[in-house]
mmCIF file of C-alpha atoms in Angstrom:
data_model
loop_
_atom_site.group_PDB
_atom_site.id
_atom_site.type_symbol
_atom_site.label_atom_id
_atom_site.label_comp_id
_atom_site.label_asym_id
_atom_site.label_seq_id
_atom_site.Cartn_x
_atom_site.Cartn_y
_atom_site.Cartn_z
ATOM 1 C CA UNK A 1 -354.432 108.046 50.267
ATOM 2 C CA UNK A 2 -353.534 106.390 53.396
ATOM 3 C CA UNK A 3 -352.689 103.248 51.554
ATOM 4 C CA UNK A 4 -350.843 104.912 49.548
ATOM 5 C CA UNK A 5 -348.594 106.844 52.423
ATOM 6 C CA UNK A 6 -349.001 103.332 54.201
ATOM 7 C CA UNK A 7 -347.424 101.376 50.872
ATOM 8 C CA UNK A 8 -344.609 104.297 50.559
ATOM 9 C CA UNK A 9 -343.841 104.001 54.047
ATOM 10 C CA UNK A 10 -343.662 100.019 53.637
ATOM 11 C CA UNK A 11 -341.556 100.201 50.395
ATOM 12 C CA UNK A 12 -339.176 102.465 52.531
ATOM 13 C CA UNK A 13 -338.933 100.581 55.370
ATOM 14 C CA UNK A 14 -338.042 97.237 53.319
ATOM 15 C CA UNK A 15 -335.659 99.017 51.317
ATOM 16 C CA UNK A 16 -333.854 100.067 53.974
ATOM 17 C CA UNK A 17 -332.748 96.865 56.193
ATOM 18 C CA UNK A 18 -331.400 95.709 52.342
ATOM 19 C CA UNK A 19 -329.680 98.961 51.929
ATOM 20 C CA UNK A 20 -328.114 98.302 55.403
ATOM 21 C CA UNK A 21 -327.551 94.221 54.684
ATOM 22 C CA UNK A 22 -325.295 95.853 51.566
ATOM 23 C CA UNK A 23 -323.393 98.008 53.527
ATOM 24 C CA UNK A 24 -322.647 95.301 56.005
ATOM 25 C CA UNK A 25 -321.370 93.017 53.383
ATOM 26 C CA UNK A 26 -319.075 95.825 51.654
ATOM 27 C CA UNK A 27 -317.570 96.649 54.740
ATOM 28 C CA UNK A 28 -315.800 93.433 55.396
ATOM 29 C CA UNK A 29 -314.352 93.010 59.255
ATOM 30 C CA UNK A 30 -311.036 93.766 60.403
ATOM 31 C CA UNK A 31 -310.430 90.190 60.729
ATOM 32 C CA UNK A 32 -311.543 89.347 57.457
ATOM 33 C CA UNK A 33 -309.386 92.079 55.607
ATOM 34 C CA UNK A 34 -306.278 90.423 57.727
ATOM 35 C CA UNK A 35 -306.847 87.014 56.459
ATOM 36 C CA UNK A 36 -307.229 88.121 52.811
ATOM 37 C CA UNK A 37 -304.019 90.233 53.201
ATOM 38 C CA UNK A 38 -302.340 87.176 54.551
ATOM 39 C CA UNK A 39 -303.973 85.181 51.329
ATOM 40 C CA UNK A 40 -302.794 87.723 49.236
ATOM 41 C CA UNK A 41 -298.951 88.222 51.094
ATOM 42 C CA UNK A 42 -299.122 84.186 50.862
ATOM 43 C CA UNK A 43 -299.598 84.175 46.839
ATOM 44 C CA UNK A 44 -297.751 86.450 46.676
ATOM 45 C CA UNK A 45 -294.404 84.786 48.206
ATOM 46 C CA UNK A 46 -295.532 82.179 46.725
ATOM 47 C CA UNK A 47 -295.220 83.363 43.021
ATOM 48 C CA UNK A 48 -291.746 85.345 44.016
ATOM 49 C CA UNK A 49 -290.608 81.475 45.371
ATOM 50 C CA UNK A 50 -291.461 79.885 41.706
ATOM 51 C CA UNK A 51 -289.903 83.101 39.743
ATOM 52 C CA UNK A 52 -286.810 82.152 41.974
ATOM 53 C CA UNK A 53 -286.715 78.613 41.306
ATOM 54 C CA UNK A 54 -287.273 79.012 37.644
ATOM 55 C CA UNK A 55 -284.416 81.769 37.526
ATOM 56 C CA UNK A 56 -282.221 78.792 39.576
ATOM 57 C CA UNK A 57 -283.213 76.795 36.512
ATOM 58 C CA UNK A 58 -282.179 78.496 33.885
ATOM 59 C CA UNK A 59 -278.808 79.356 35.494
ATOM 60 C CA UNK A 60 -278.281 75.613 35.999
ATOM 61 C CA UNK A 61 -279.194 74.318 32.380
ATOM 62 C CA UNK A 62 -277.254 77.124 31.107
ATOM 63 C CA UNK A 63 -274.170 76.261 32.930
ATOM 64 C CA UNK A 64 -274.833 72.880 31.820
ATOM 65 C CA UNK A 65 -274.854 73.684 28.002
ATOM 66 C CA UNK A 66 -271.813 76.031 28.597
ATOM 67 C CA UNK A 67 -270.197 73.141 30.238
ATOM 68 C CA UNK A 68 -271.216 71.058 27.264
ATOM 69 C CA UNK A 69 -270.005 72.915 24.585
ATOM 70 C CA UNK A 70 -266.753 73.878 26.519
ATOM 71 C CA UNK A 71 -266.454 69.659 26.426
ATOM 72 C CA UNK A 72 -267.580 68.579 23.214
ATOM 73 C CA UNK A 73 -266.320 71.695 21.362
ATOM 74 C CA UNK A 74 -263.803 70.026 19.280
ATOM 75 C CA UNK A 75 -266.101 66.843 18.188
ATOM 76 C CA UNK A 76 -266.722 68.662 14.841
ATOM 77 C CA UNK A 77 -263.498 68.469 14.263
ATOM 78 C CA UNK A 78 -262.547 65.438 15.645
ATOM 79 C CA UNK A 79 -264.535 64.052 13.078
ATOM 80 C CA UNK A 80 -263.474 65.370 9.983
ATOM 81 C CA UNK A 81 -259.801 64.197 11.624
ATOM 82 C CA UNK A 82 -260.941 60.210 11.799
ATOM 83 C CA UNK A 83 -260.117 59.769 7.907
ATOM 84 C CA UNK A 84 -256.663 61.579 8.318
ATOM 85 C CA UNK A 85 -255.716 59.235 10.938
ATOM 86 C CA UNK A 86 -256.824 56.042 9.033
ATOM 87 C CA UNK A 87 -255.040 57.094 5.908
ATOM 88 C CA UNK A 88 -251.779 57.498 7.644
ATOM 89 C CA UNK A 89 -251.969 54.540 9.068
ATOM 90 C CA UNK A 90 -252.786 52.663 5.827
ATOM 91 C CA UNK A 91 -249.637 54.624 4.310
ATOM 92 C CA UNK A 92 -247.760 52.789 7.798
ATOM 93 C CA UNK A 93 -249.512 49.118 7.169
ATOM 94 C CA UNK A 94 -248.548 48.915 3.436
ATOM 95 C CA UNK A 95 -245.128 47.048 3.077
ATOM 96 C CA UNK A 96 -244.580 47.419 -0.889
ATOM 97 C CA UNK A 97 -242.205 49.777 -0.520
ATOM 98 C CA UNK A 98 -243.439 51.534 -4.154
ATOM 99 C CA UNK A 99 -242.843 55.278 -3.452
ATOM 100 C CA UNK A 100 -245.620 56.149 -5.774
ATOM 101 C CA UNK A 101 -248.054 54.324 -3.866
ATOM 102 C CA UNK A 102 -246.665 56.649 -0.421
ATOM 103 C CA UNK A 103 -246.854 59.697 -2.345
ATOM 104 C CA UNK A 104 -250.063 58.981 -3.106
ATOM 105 C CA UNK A 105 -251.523 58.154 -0.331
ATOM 106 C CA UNK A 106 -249.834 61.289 1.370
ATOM 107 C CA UNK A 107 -251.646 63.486 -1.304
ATOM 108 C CA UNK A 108 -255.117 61.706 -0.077
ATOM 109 C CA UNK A 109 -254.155 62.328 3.131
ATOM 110 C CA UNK A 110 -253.767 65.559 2.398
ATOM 111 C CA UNK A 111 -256.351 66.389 0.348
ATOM 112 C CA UNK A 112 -258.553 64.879 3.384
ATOM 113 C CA UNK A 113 -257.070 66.939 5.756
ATOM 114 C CA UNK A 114 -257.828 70.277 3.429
ATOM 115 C CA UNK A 115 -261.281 68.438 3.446
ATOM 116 C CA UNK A 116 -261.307 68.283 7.449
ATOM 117 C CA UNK A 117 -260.036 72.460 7.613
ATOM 118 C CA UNK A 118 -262.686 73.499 5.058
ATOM 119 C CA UNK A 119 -265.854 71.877 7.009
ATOM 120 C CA UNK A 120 -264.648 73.393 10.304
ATOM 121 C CA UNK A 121 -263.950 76.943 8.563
ATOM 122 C CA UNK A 122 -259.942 76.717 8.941
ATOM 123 C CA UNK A 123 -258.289 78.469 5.785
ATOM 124 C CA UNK A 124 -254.519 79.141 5.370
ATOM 125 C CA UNK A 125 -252.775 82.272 5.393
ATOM 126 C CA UNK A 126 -250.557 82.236 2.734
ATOM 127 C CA UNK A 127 -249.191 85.841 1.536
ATOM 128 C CA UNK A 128 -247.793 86.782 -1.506
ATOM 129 C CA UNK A 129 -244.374 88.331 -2.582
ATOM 130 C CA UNK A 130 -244.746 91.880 -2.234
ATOM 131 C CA UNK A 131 -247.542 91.792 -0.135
ATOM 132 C CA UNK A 132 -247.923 94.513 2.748
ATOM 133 C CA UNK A 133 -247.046 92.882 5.926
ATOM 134 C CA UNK A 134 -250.195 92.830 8.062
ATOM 135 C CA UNK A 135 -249.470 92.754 11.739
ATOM 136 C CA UNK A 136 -252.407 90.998 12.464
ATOM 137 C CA UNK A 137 -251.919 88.023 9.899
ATOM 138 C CA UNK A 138 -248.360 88.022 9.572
ATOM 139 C CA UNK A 139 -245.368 87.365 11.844
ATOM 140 C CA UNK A 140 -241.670 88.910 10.614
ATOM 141 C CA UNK A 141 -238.952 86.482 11.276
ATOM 142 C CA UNK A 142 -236.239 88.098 9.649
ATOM 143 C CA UNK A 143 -235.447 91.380 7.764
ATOM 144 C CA UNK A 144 -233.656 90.773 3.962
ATOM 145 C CA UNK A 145 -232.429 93.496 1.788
ATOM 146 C CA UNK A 146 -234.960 93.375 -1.358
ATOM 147 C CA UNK A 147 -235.669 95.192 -3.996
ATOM 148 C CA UNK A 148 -239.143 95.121 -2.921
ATOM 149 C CA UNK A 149 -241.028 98.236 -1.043
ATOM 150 C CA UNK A 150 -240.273 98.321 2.903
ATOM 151 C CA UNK A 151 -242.456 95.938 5.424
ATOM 152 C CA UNK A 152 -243.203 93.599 2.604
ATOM 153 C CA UNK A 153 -243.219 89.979 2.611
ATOM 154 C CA UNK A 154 -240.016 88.621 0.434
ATOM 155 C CA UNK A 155 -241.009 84.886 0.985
ATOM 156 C CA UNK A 156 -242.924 82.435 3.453
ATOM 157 C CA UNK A 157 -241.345 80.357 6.107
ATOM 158 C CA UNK A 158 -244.593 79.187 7.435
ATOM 159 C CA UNK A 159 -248.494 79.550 6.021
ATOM 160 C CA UNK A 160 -250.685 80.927 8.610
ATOM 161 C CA UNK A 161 -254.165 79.549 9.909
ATOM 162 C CA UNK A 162 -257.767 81.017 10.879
ATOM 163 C CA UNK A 163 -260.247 79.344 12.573
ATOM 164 C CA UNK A 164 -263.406 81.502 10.711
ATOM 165 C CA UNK A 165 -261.791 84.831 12.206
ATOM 166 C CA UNK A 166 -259.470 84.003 14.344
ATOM 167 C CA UNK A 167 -255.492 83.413 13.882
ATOM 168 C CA UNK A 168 -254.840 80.298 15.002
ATOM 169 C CA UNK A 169 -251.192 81.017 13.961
ATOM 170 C CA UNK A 170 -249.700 84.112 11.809
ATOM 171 C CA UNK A 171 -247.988 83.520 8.441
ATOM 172 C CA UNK A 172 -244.348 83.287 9.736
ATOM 173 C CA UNK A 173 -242.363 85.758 6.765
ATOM 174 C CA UNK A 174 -239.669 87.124 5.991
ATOM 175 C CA UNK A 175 -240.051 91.087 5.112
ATOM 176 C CA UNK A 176 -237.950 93.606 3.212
ATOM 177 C CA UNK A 177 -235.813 96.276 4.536
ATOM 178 C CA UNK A 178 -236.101 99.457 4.782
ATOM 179 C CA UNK A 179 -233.707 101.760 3.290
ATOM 180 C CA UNK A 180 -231.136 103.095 5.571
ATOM 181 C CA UNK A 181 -230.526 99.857 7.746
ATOM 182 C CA UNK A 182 -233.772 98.716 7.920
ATOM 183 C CA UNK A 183 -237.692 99.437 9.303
#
């Protein structure tokens, strides 16, 4: 039985400088927790350096597309202009003097150009007689005695145009009068 309380004792004894050896290595020094705070405050400032740079980024190429579109905004259209401007000045090179041949080559312009306003989403504003005048798509010129209802378009002076939604310029129109001296 000695051995045994001899080989109990042992086992304790050599257990216990490991137990200790553990404790010493989960208890780091001061010195060591300072440097791994400083690793740590390091990567740290690190990471918030390369979020701020990227963010710098972003806000750079976007200006740069803004400023891009801002410049090349109207190259759609541009575009779709080229065969206007070569028709007309055909129609100014040709020296027969036949007015059918103008004409026609004023309805191809034309008919171009209404090609040109369709691609880049430009339609025409063109309101009928006795159509309610719309503030927002029509501009009154002048006020006419009609037989038509008040605030309605008589006739036409100009058609409007709209870019998609947008009024590039109202329908100019004249409207009818109210009763009783007019609106």
């Amino acid at each position: 039985m000695t051995e045994q309380n001899q080989n109990v004792e042992n086992n304790e004894t050599a257990e216990m400088p490991q137990a200790e050896q553990g404790e010493a290595q989960e208890k780091p020094s001061y010195e060591d927790l300072e440097a791994k705070i400083a690793e740590l405050e390091g990567m740290l400032k690190d990471e918030q350096l390369r979020g701020l740079a990227n963010e710098q980024n972003l806000r750079r190429r976007h200006a740069e597309e803004i400023q891009a579109t801002h410049k090349y905004a109207g190259q759609k259209f541009a575009a779709e202009m080229l065969p206007v401007k070569d028709y007309l000045e055909m129609a100014l090179l040709d020296q027969s003097g036949n007015f059918d041949a103008l004409k026609m080559g004023v309805q191809m312009t034309l008919n171009e150009l209404n090609k040109a306003f369709e691609h880049t989403q430009i339609t025409e504003i063109n309101p009928q007689p006795g159509d309610k005048l719309d503030p927002h798509h029509h501009q009154a010129m002048q006020a006419v005695e009609s037989d038509q209802e008040p605030n309605t378009v008589v006739s036409v002076l100009k058609k409007g145009y709209q870019l998609a939604d947008r009024v590039l310029r109202p329908a100019m129109v004249t409207v009818a009068q109210g009763g009783e001296g007019g609106n």
